[in-house]
Coordinates of N, CA and C in Angstrom, one line a residue:
K1 N -6.6 -19.9 38.9 CA -5.2 -19.7 38.6 C -4.9 -19.8 37.1
A2 N -5.5 -20.8 36.5 CA -5.3 -20.9 35.0 C -5.8 -19.7 34.3
M3 N -6.9 -19.2 34.7 CA -7.5 -18.0 34.0 C -6.6 -16.8 34.2
C4 N -6.1 -16.6 35.4 CA -5.2 -15.5 35.7 C -3.9 -15.6 34.9
S5 N -3.4 -16.8 34.8 CA -2.2 -17.1 34.1 C -2.4 -16.8 32.6
G6 N -3.6 -17.2 32.0 CA -3.9 -16.9 30.7 C -4.0 -15.4 30.4
K7 N -4.6 -14.7 31.3 CA -4.8 -13.2 31.2 C -3.4 -12.5 31.2
L8 N -2.5 -13.0 32.1 CA -1.2 -12.4 32.2 C -0.4 -12.7 31.0
Q9 N -0.5 -13.9 30.4 CA 0.2 -14.2 29.2 C -0.3 -13.3 28.0
T10 N -1.6 -13.1 28.0 CA -2.2 -12.3 26.9 C -1.7 -10.8 27.1
A11 N -1.7 -10.3 28.3 CA -1.2 -9.0 28.6 C 0.2 -8.8 28.2
L12 N 1.0 -9.8 28.5 CA 2.5 -9.7 28.2 C 2.7 -9.8 26.6
L13 N 1.9 -10.6 26.0 CA 2.0 -10.8 24.5 C 1.6 -9.5 23.8
V14 N 0.5 -8.8 24.3 CA 0.0 -7.6 23.7 C 1.1 -6.5 23.9
A15 N 1.6 -6.4 25.2 CA 2.6 -5.4 25.5 C 3.9 -5.6 24.7
G16 N 4.3 -6.9 24.6 CA 5.5 -7.2 23.8 C 5.4 -6.9 22.4
Y17 N 4.2 -7.2 21.8 CA 3.9 -6.9 20.4 C 4.0 -5.4 20.1
F18 N 3.4 -4.6 20.9 CA 3.4 -3.2 20.7 C 4.8 -2.6 20.9
V19 N 5.5 -3.1 21.9 CA 6.9 -2.7 22.1 C 7.7 -3.0 20.9
Y20 N 7.5 -4.2 20.3 CA 8.2 -4.6 19.1 C 8.0 -3.6 18.0
L21 N 6.7 -3.2 17.8 CA 6.4 -2.2 16.7 C 7.0 -0.9 17.0
L22 N 7.0 -0.5 18.3 CA 7.5 0.8 18.7 C 9.0 0.9 18.4
V23 N 9.7 -0.2 18.8 CA 11.2 -0.3 18.6 C 11.5 -0.3 17.1
G24 N 10.7 -1.1 16.3 CA 10.9 -1.1 14.9 C 10.7 0.2 14.3
A25 N 9.6 1.0 14.7 CA 9.4 2.3 14.1 C 10.5 3.2 14.4
A26 N 11.1 3.2 15.7 CA 12.2 4.1 16.0 C 13.4 3.8 15.2
V27 N 13.7 2.5 14.9 CA 14.9 2.1 14.2 C 14.7 2.5 12.7
F28 N 13.5 2.3 12.1 CA 13.3 2.7 10.7 C 13.4 4.2 10.6
Q29 N 12.9 4.9 11.6 CA 13.0 6.4 11.5 C 14.5 6.8 11.6
A30 N 15.2 6.2 12.5 CA 16.7 6.6 12.6 C 17.5 6.3 11.3
L31 N 17.1 5.1 10.7 CA 17.9 4.7 9.5 C 17.5 5.4 8.2
E32 N 16.3 5.8 8.1 CA 15.8 6.3 6.8 C 15.7 7.9 6.8
R33 N 15.6 8.5 7.9 CA 15.2 10.0 7.8 C 16.3 10.8 7.2
T34 N 17.6 10.5 7.5 CA 18.7 11.3 6.9 C 18.8 11.2 5.4
A35 N 18.6 9.9 4.9 CA 18.7 9.6 3.5 C 17.5 10.3 2.8
E36 N 16.4 10.3 3.4 CA 15.2 11.0 2.8 C 15.4 12.5 2.7
K37 N 16.0 13.1 3.7 CA 16.3 14.6 3.6 C 17.2 14.9 2.4
Q38 N 18.2 14.0 2.2 CA 19.1 14.2 1.0 C 18.4 14.1 -0.3
E39 N 17.4 13.1 -0.4 CA 16.6 12.9 -1.6 C 15.7 14.1 -1.8
K40 N 15.2 14.7 -0.8 CA 14.3 15.8 -0.9 C 15.1 17.1 -1.4
M41 N 16.3 17.2 -0.8 CA 17.2 18.3 -1.3 C 17.5 18.2 -2.7
A42 N 17.8 17.0 -3.2 CA 18.2 16.7 -4.6 C 17.0 17.0 -5.5
A43 N 15.8 16.6 -5.0 CA 14.6 16.9 -5.8 C 14.3 18.3 -5.9
A44 N 14.5 19.1 -4.8 CA 14.3 20.5 -4.8 C 15.2 21.2 -5.8
Q45 N 16.5 20.8 -5.8 CA 17.5 21.4 -6.7 C 17.2 21.1 -8.1
M46 N 16.7 19.8 -8.4 CA 16.3 19.4 -9.7 C 15.2 20.3 -10.2
K47 N 14.2 20.5 -9.3 CA 13.0 21.4 -9.7 C 13.5 22.8 -10.0
E48 N 14.3 23.3 -9.1 CA 14.8 24.7 -9.3 C 15.6 24.9 -10.6
A49 N 16.4 23.9 -10.9 CA 17.2 24.0 -12.2 C 16.3 23.9 -13.4
F50 N 15.2 23.1 -13.3 CA 14.3 22.9 -14.4 C 13.5 24.3 -14.6
L51 N 13.1 24.9 -13.5 CA 12.3 26.2 -13.6 C 13.2 27.3 -14.2
Q52 N 14.5 27.2 -14.0 CA 15.4 28.3 -14.5 C 15.7 28.1 -16.0
N53 N 15.7 26.8 -16.4 CA 16.2 26.5 -17.8 C 15.2 25.8 -18.7
F54 N 13.9 25.7 -18.3 CA 13.0 24.8 -19.0 C 12.8 25.2 -20.5
T55 N 13.0 26.5 -20.8 CA 12.9 27.0 -22.2 C 14.0 26.5 -23.1
Q56 N 15.1 26.2 -22.5 CA 16.3 25.8 -23.2 C 16.7 24.4 -23.2
L57 N 15.8 23.6 -22.6 CA 16.1 22.1 -22.5 C 15.9 21.4 -23.8
T58 N 16.8 20.5 -24.1 CA 16.7 19.6 -25.2 C 15.7 18.5 -24.9
V59 N 15.3 17.7 -25.9 CA 14.4 16.6 -25.7 C 15.0 15.6 -24.8
A60 N 16.3 15.3 -25.0 CA 17.0 14.3 -24.1 C 17.0 14.8 -22.7
E61 N 17.3 16.1 -22.5 CA 17.4 16.6 -21.1 C 16.0 16.6 -20.5
M62 N 14.9 16.8 -21.3 CA 13.6 16.8 -20.8 C 13.2 15.4 -20.3
E63 N 13.6 14.4 -21.1 CA 13.3 13.0 -20.8 C 14.0 12.6 -19.6
Q64 N 15.2 13.1 -19.4 CA 16.0 12.7 -18.2 C 15.4 13.3 -17.0
F65 N 14.9 14.6 -17.1 CA 14.1 15.2 -16.0 C 12.9 14.4 -15.6
M66 N 12.2 13.9 -16.6 CA 11.0 13.2 -16.4 C 11.3 11.8 -15.6
K67 N 12.4 11.2 -16.0 CA 12.8 10.0 -15.4 C 13.2 10.3 -13.9
N68 N 13.9 11.4 -13.7 CA 14.3 11.7 -12.3 C 13.1 12.0 -11.5
L69 N 12.1 12.7 -12.1 CA 10.9 13.1 -11.4 C 10.1 11.8 -11.0
I70 N 10.0 10.9 -11.9 CA 9.3 9.6 -11.6 C 10.0 8.8 -10.5
E71 N 11.3 8.8 -10.6 CA 12.1 8.1 -9.5 C 11.9 8.7 -8.2
A72 N 11.9 10.1 -8.1 CA 11.6 10.8 -6.9 C 10.3 10.5 -6.3
I73 N 9.2 10.4 -7.1 CA 7.9 10.1 -6.7 C 7.8 8.7 -6.2
Q74 N 8.4 7.8 -6.9 CA 8.4 6.4 -6.4 C 9.1 6.2 -5.1
N75 N 10.0 7.1 -4.8 CA 10.7 7.1 -3.5 C 10.0 7.9 -2.4
G76 N 8.8 8.3 -2.7 CA 8.0 9.1 -1.8 C 8.3 10.5 -1.6
V77 N 9.1 11.1 -2.6 CA 9.4 12.5 -2.6 C 8.6 13.2 -3.7
Y78 N 7.7 14.2 -3.2 CA 6.9 14.9 -4.1 C 7.3 16.4 -4.2
P79 N 8.1 16.7 -5.2 CA 8.6 18.1 -5.3 C 7.5 19.1 -5.8
V80 N 6.5 19.3 -4.9 CA 5.4 20.2 -5.2 C 5.3 21.2 -4.1
G81 N 5.0 22.4 -4.4 CA 4.8 23.5 -3.4 C 6.1 24.1 -2.9
N82 N 6.0 24.8 -1.8 CA 7.2 25.6 -1.3 C 8.1 24.7 -0.5
E83 N 9.2 25.3 0.0 CA 10.2 24.5 0.6 C 9.8 24.0 2.0
S84 N 8.8 24.6 2.6 CA 8.4 24.1 4.0 C 7.8 22.7 3.9
Q85 N 7.3 22.3 2.7 CA 6.8 20.9 2.6 C 7.9 19.9 2.6
F86 N 9.1 20.3 2.3 CA 10.2 19.4 2.3 C 10.7 19.1 3.7
E87 N 10.2 19.9 4.7 CA 10.6 19.7 6.1 C 9.7 18.5 6.7
E88 N 8.6 18.2 6.1 CA 7.7 17.2 6.6 C 8.3 15.8 6.1
S89 N 8.5 14.9 7.0 CA 9.2 13.7 6.7 C 8.2 12.5 6.6
N90 N 8.5 11.7 5.6 CA 7.7 10.4 5.4 C 8.1 9.4 6.5
W91 N 9.2 9.7 7.2 CA 9.7 8.8 8.3 C 9.6 9.4 9.6
D92 N 8.6 10.3 9.9 CA 8.3 10.7 11.3 C 7.8 9.5 12.0
F93 N 7.6 9.6 13.3 CA 7.3 8.5 14.1 C 5.9 7.8 13.7
S94 N 5.0 8.7 13.4 CA 3.6 8.2 13.1 C 3.7 7.3 11.8
N95 N 4.4 7.8 10.8 CA 4.5 7.1 9.5 C 5.4 5.8 9.7
S96 N 6.4 5.9 10.5 CA 7.3 4.8 10.8 C 6.5 3.6 11.5
F97 N 5.7 4.0 12.5 CA 4.9 3.0 13.2 C 3.9 2.4 12.2
F98 N 3.3 3.2 11.4 CA 2.3 2.7 10.4 C 3.0 1.7 9.4
F99 N 4.3 2.1 9.0 CA 5.0 1.2 8.1 C 5.3 -0.1 8.8
A100 N 5.8 -0.1 10.1 CA 6.1 -1.3 10.9 C 4.9 -2.2 11.0
G101 N 3.7 -1.6 11.2 CA 2.5 -2.4 11.2 C 2.1 -3.0 9.9
T102 N 2.3 -2.3 8.8 CA 2.0 -2.9 7.5 C 3.0 -4.0 7.1
V103 N 4.2 -4.0 7.7 CA 5.2 -5.0 7.4 C 4.8 -6.3 8.1
V104 N 4.6 -6.2 9.4 CA 4.3 -7.5 10.2 C 2.9 -8.1 9.8
S105 N 2.0 -7.2 9.3 CA 0.7 -7.7 8.9 C 0.7 -8.2 7.5
T106 N 1.8 -8.0 6.8 CA 2.0 -8.4 5.4 C 1.1 -7.7 4.4
I107 N 0.6 -6.5 4.7 CA -0.2 -5.7 3.8 C 0.7 -5.2 2.7
G108 N 1.8 -4.5 3.1 CA 2.8 -4.0 2.1 C 2.2 -3.1 1.0
Y109 N 1.8 -1.9 1.3 CA 1.2 -1.0 0.3 C 2.2 -0.7 -0.8
G110 N 3.5 -0.6 -0.4 CA 4.5 -0.2 -1.4 C 4.8 1.2 -1.6
T111 N 4.0 2.1 -1.0 CA 4.1 3.5 -1.1 C 5.3 4.1 -0.2
L112 N 5.6 3.3 0.8 CA 6.7 3.7 1.7 C 7.5 2.5 1.9
H113 N 8.8 2.6 1.7 CA 9.7 1.5 1.8 C 11.1 2.0 2.1
P114 N 11.9 1.1 2.8 CA 13.3 1.6 3.2 C 14.1 1.6 1.9
K115 N 15.0 2.6 1.8 CA 15.9 2.8 0.7 C 17.4 2.6 1.0
T116 N 17.7 2.8 2.3 CA 19.1 2.6 2.7 C 19.4 1.1 2.8
A117 N 20.7 0.7 2.7 CA 21.0 -0.7 2.9 C 20.7 -1.1 4.3
G118 N 21.0 -0.3 5.3 CA 20.7 -0.6 6.7 C 19.2 -0.8 6.9
G119 N 18.4 0.1 6.4 CA 17.0 0.0 6.5 C 16.4 -1.3 5.9
Q120 N 16.9 -1.7 4.7 CA 16.5 -2.9 4.0 C 16.8 -4.1 4.7
I121 N 18.1 -4.2 5.2 CA 18.5 -5.4 6.0 C 17.7 -5.5 7.3
F122 N 17.5 -4.4 8.0 CA 16.7 -4.4 9.2 C 15.3 -4.8 8.9
C123 N 14.7 -4.4 7.8 CA 13.4 -4.8 7.4 C 13.2 -6.3 7.3
V124 N 14.3 -6.9 6.7 CA 14.2 -8.4 6.5 C 14.1 -9.1 7.8
F125 N 15.0 -8.7 8.8 CA 14.9 -9.4 10.1 C 13.7 -8.9 10.9
F126 N 13.3 -7.7 10.8 CA 12.1 -7.2 11.5 C 10.9 -8.0 11.0
A127 N 10.7 -8.3 9.7 CA 9.6 -9.0 9.2 C 9.8 -10.5 9.5
L128 N 11.0 -11.0 9.5 CA 11.3 -12.4 9.8 C 10.7 -12.8 11.2
F129 N 10.9 -12.0 12.2 CA 10.4 -12.3 13.5 C 9.1 -11.6 13.8
G130 N 8.8 -10.5 13.1 CA 7.5 -9.8 13.3 C 6.3 -10.5 12.8
I131 N 6.4 -11.2 11.6 CA 5.3 -11.8 11.0 C 4.8 -13.0 11.9
P132 N 5.6 -13.9 12.4 CA 5.2 -14.9 13.3 C 4.6 -14.4 14.6
L133 N 5.2 -13.3 15.1 CA 4.7 -12.6 16.3 C 3.3 -12.1 16.1
N134 N 3.1 -11.5 14.9 CA 1.8 -11.0 14.5 C 0.7 -12.1 14.4
I135 N 1.1 -13.2 13.9 CA 0.2 -14.4 13.8 C -0.2 -14.8 15.2
V136 N 0.7 -14.9 16.1 CA 0.5 -15.4 17.5 C -0.4 -14.3 18.2
F137 N -0.1 -13.0 17.9 CA -0.9 -12.0 18.5 C -2.4 -12.0 18.1
L138 N -2.6 -12.2 16.8 CA -3.9 -12.2 16.2 C -4.7 -13.5 16.7
H139 N -4.0 -14.6 16.8 CA -4.6 -15.8 17.3 C -5.1 -15.6 18.7
R140 N -4.2 -15.0 19.6 CA -4.5 -14.8 21.0 C -5.7 -13.8 21.2
V141 N -5.7 -12.7 20.4 CA -6.8 -11.8 20.5 C -8.1 -12.4 20.0
G142 N -8.0 -13.2 18.9 CA -9.1 -13.9 18.4 C -9.7 -14.9 19.4
K143 N -8.8 -15.5 20.1 CA -9.2 -16.5 21.1 C -10.0 -15.8 22.3
M144 N -9.4 -14.6 22.7 CA -10.1 -13.8 23.7 C -11.5 -13.4 23.3
L145 N -11.6 -12.9 22.0 CA -12.9 -12.5 21.5 C -13.9 -13.7 21.4
S146 N -13.3 -14.9 21.1 CA -14.2 -16.1 21.0 C -14.8 -16.5 22.4
L147 N -14.1 -16.1 23.5 CA -14.7 -16.3 24.8 C -16.0 -15.5 25.0
L148 N -16.0 -14.3 24.4 CA -17.2 -13.5 24.4 C -18.3 -14.2 23.7
C149 N -17.9 -14.9 22.6 CA -18.9 -15.7 21.8 C -19.5 -16.8 22.7
K150 N -18.6 -17.5 23.4 CA -19.1 -18.6 24.3 C -20.0 -18.1 25.4
K151 N -19.7 -16.9 25.9 CA -20.6 -16.3 27.0 C -21.9 -16.0 26.4
L152 N -21.9 -15.4 25.2 CA -23.2 -15.1 24.5 C -24.0 -16.4 24.2
G153 N -23.3 -17.4 23.7 CA -23.9 -18.7 23.4 C -24.5 -19.3 24.7
K154 N -23.8 -19.2 25.8 CA -24.2 -19.8 27.1 C -25.5 -19.1 27.5
F155 N -25.5 -17.7 27.4 CA -26.7 -16.9 27.8 C -27.9 -17.3 27.0
L156 N -27.7 -17.5 25.6 CA -28.8 -17.9 24.8 C -29.3 -19.3 25.1
Y157 N -28.3 -20.2 25.4 CA -28.7 -21.6 25.7 C -29.6 -21.7 27.0
E158 N -29.2 -20.8 28.0 CA -30.0 -20.8 29.2 C -31.4 -20.2 29.0
K159 N -31.5 -19.5 27.9 CA -32.8 -19.0 27.6 C -33.7 -20.0 26.8
G160 N -33.1 -21.2 26.5 CA -33.8 -22.2 25.9 C -33.7 -22.3 24.4
M161 N -32.7 -21.7 23.8 CA -32.5 -21.7 22.4 C -31.7 -22.9 22.0
R162 N -31.9 -23.4 20.8 CA -31.2 -24.6 20.3 C -29.8 -24.3 19.9
K163 N -28.9 -25.3 20.0 CA -27.5 -25.1 19.7 C -27.2 -24.6 18.3
K164 N -27.8 -25.2 17.3 CA -27.6 -24.8 15.9 C -28.0 -23.4 15.7
K165 N -29.1 -23.0 16.3 CA -29.5 -21.6 16.1 C -28.6 -20.6 16.9
I166 N -28.1 -21.1 18.0 CA -27.1 -20.3 18.8 C -25.8 -20.0 18.0
K167 N -25.3 -21.1 17.3 CA -24.1 -20.9 16.5 C -24.3 -19.9 15.4
F168 N -25.5 -20.1 14.7 CA -25.8 -19.2 13.6 C -25.9 -17.7 14.1
L169 N -26.6 -17.5 15.2 CA -26.9 -16.1 15.7 C -25.6 -15.5 16.2
T170 N -24.7 -16.3 16.8 CA -23.4 -15.8 17.3 C -22.5 -15.4 16.2
L171 N -22.4 -16.2 15.1 CA -21.6 -15.9 14.0 C -22.2 -14.6 13.3
L172 N -23.5 -14.6 13.2 CA -24.2 -13.4 12.5 C -23.9 -12.1 13.3
F173 N -24.0 -12.2 14.6 CA -23.8 -11.1 15.5 C -22.4 -10.5 15.4
F174 N -21.4 -11.4 15.5 CA -20.0 -10.9 15.4 C -19.6 -10.5 13.9
L175 N -20.2 -11.1 13.0 CA -20.0 -10.6 11.6 C -20.6 -9.2 11.4
A176 N -21.8 -9.0 11.8 CA -22.5 -7.7 11.7 C -21.8 -6.6 12.5
M177 N -21.4 -6.9 13.7 CA -20.7 -6.0 14.6 C -19.4 -5.6 14.0
G178 N -18.6 -6.6 13.4 CA -17.3 -6.4 12.8 C -17.4 -5.5 11.6
I179 N -18.4 -5.8 10.7 CA -18.6 -5.0 9.5 C -18.9 -3.6 9.9
L180 N -19.7 -3.4 11.0 CA -20.1 -2.0 11.4 C -18.8 -1.3 12.0
V181 N -18.1 -2.0 12.9 CA -17.0 -1.3 13.6 C -15.8 -1.2 12.8
F182 N -15.5 -2.2 11.9 CA -14.2 -2.2 11.2 C -14.3 -1.8 9.7
L183 N -15.5 -1.8 9.2 CA -15.7 -1.4 7.8 C -16.5 -0.1 7.6
C184 N -17.8 -0.1 8.1 CA -18.7 1.0 7.9 C -18.3 2.3 8.6
L185 N -18.1 2.2 9.9 CA -17.7 3.4 10.6 C -16.4 4.0 10.2
P186 N -15.3 3.2 10.1 CA -14.0 3.8 9.6 C -14.1 4.4 8.3
S187 N -15.0 3.9 7.4 CA -15.2 4.5 6.0 C -15.7 5.9 6.1
V188 N -16.6 6.2 7.1 CA -17.1 7.5 7.3 C -15.9 8.4 7.8
F189 N -15.1 7.9 8.7 CA -13.9 8.6 9.2 C -12.9 8.9 8.0
F190 N -12.7 8.0 7.1 CA -11.8 8.2 6.0 C -12.4 9.2 5.0
Q191 N -13.7 9.1 4.9 CA -14.4 10.1 4.0 C -14.2 11.5 4.4
I192 N -14.3 11.7 5.8 CA -14.1 13.1 6.3 C -12.6 13.5 6.3
T193 N -11.7 12.6 6.7 CA -10.3 12.9 6.9 C -9.6 13.0 5.5
E194 N -9.9 12.0 4.6 CA -9.1 11.9 3.4 C -9.8 12.6 2.2
G195 N -11.1 12.9 2.3 CA -11.9 13.5 1.2 C -12.3 12.5 0.2
W196 N -12.2 11.2 0.6 CA -12.7 10.1 -0.4 C -14.2 10.0 -0.4
S197 N -14.7 9.4 -1.4 CA -16.2 9.1 -1.3 C -16.3 7.9 -0.3
Y198 N -17.6 7.6 0.1 CA -17.8 6.6 1.1 C -17.5 5.2 0.4
S199 N -17.7 5.0 -0.8 CA -17.4 3.8 -1.5 C -15.9 3.5 -1.6
E200 N -15.1 4.6 -1.7 CA -13.7 4.5 -1.7 C -13.2 4.2 -0.3
G201 N -13.8 4.7 0.7 CA -13.5 4.3 2.1 C -13.7 2.9 2.4
I202 N -14.9 2.3 1.9 CA -15.2 0.9 2.1 C -14.2 0.1 1.3
Y203 N -13.8 0.5 0.1 CA -12.9 -0.2 -0.8 C -11.5 -0.3 0.0
F204 N -11.0 0.9 0.5 CA -9.7 0.9 1.2 C -9.8 0.0 2.4
A205 N -10.8 0.1 3.2 CA -10.9 -0.7 4.4 C -10.9 -2.2 4.1
F206 N -11.6 -2.6 3.1 CA -11.6 -4.0 2.7 C -10.3 -4.5 2.2
I207 N -9.7 -3.7 1.2 CA -8.4 -4.1 0.6 C -7.3 -4.2 1.7
T208 N -7.4 -3.3 2.7 CA -6.4 -3.3 3.8 C -6.6 -4.5 4.7
L209 N -7.8 -4.7 5.2 CA -8.0 -5.8 6.2 C -7.9 -7.2 5.6
S210 N -8.1 -7.2 4.3 CA -7.9 -8.5 3.6 C -6.4 -8.8 3.3
T211 N -5.6 -7.8 3.6 CA -4.1 -7.8 3.4 C -3.7 -7.8 2.0
I212 N -4.7 -7.5 1.1 CA -4.3 -7.4 -0.4 C -3.3 -6.2 -0.6
G213 N -3.7 -5.0 -0.1 CA -2.9 -3.9 0.0 C -2.3 -3.4 -1.4
F214 N -3.2 -3.0 -2.3 CA -2.8 -2.6 -3.6 C -1.8 -1.4 -3.6
G215 N -2.2 -0.5 -2.6 CA -1.4 0.8 -2.5 C -2.0 1.9 -3.4
D216 N -3.1 1.7 -4.0 CA -3.7 2.8 -4.8 C -4.4 3.8 -3.9
Y217 N -4.9 3.4 -2.7 CA -5.4 4.3 -1.7 C -4.6 4.0 -0.4
V218 N -4.0 5.1 0.1 CA -3.2 5.0 1.4 C -3.5 6.2 2.2
V219 N -3.7 6.0 3.5 CA -4.0 7.2 4.4 C -2.8 8.1 4.6
G220 N -3.1 9.4 4.8 CA -2.1 10.4 5.2 C -1.1 10.7 4.1
K221 N -1.5 10.6 2.8 CA -0.5 10.8 1.7 C -0.8 12.0 0.9
Q222 N -1.9 12.7 1.2 CA -2.3 13.9 0.3 C -1.6 15.2 0.9
S223 N -0.8 15.8 0.0 CA 0.0 16.9 0.5 C -0.9 18.2 0.7
D224 N -2.1 18.2 0.1 CA -2.9 19.4 0.3 C -3.9 19.3 1.5
R225 N -3.7 18.2 2.3 CA -4.5 18.0 3.5 C -3.7 18.0 4.8
K226 N -4.3 18.6 5.8 CA -3.6 18.6 7.1 C -4.2 17.5 8.0
Y227 N -3.3 16.6 8.4 CA -3.7 15.5 9.3 C -3.3 15.7 10.7
F228 N -4.1 15.2 11.6 CA -3.8 15.4 13.0 C -2.6 14.5 13.4
S229 N -1.9 14.8 14.5 CA -0.8 14.0 15.0 C -1.2 12.6 15.3
Y230 N -0.3 11.7 14.9 CA -0.5 10.2 15.2 C -1.8 9.7 14.5
Y231 N -2.2 10.3 13.4 CA -3.3 9.8 12.6 C -3.0 8.4 12.1
R232 N -1.8 8.2 11.6 CA -1.5 6.9 11.0 C -1.2 5.9 12.0
V233 N -0.8 6.3 13.3 CA -0.7 5.3 14.4 C -2.1 4.8 14.7
L234 N -3.1 5.7 14.7 CA -4.5 5.3 15.0 C -5.0 4.3 13.9
V235 N -4.6 4.6 12.7 CA -5.1 3.7 11.6 C -4.4 2.4 11.7
A236 N -3.1 2.4 12.1 CA -2.3 1.1 12.3 C -3.0 0.2 13.3
I237 N -3.4 0.9 14.4 CA -4.1 0.1 15.5 C -5.4 -0.4 15.0
W238 N -6.2 0.4 14.2 CA -7.4 -0.1 13.6 C -7.1 -1.4 12.7
I239 N -6.1 -1.3 12.0 CA -5.7 -2.4 11.1 C -5.5 -3.7 11.9
L240 N -4.7 -3.6 13.0 CA -4.3 -4.7 13.8 C -5.5 -5.4 14.5
F241 N -6.4 -4.5 15.0 CA -7.6 -5.1 15.6 C -8.7 -5.6 14.6
G242 N -8.6 -5.0 13.4 CA -9.5 -5.4 12.3 C -9.0 -6.8 11.9
L243 N -7.7 -7.0 11.8 CA -7.2 -8.4 11.5 C -7.6 -9.4 12.6
A244 N -7.6 -8.9 13.8 CA -8.0 -9.8 14.9 C -9.4 -10.2 14.8
W245 N -10.3 -9.3 14.3 CA -11.7 -9.6 14.1 C -11.8 -10.7 13.0
I246 N -11.0 -10.6 12.0 CA -11.0 -11.6 10.9 C -10.6 -12.9 11.4
A247 N -9.5 -12.9 12.3 CA -9.1 -14.1 12.9 C -10.2 -14.8 13.8
L248 N -11.0 -13.9 14.4 CA -12.1 -14.4 15.2 C -13.1 -15.1 14.3
L249 N -13.4 -14.6 13.1 CA -14.3 -15.2 12.2 C -13.8 -16.5 11.7
F250 N -12.5 -16.7 11.5 CA -12.0 -18.0 11.2 C -12.1 -19.0 12.3
N251 N -11.9 -18.5 13.5 CA -12.1 -19.4 14.7 C -13.5 -19.8 14.8
L252 N -14.5 -18.9 14.5 CA -15.9 -19.3 14.6 C -16.3 -20.3 13.5

């Protein structure tokens, strides 16, 4: 009964956690998408005006254009290419879910952030409740994975192995498996999908899972590449379970 109750609690926690992220993603999308469209239209108009008059611009006007351009890029608007690129939103569901995941995991790349007053206020409350929920989620998943460690340890003990050696081998096994599953293999995936070198993929994976999150490398941000649907959702799920693996190492 206790085991069934624990499994039910874990299932409810995981379901509740992902529902929280899904609701957060939907709200961020609803609050930010309209404002983003207006920013993109303004950036497109600025670019068009510059192309029509760039031979007649004064130094002051040129400097103002550069300031406006830098501000647009900081807000996630890249006025490059044709108008069809302006139809692609930084706040589609995949990006919104990815953003919600980086908020509760405290990675905070900084390349995508809410700009409306409503989005910023919602982000405060979303993080306020989401970060503790994320800690509980990681602790529970880490606890589940540690049960696998106990089973492995029990198996080795029955084979006549000493306890100290069992502890060392168990830690080594989950460390090696985690490095393979959460660092080495994803880096190959990022190398293919993003066009990064393998070392850049390793660097991104480590900086992300350590929650440092510099923001110098972020998935799905290159305008000249076509990404499959829900690519960033998949990366967000990788991040969450990668953090759970790190939580397991702390438990061990």
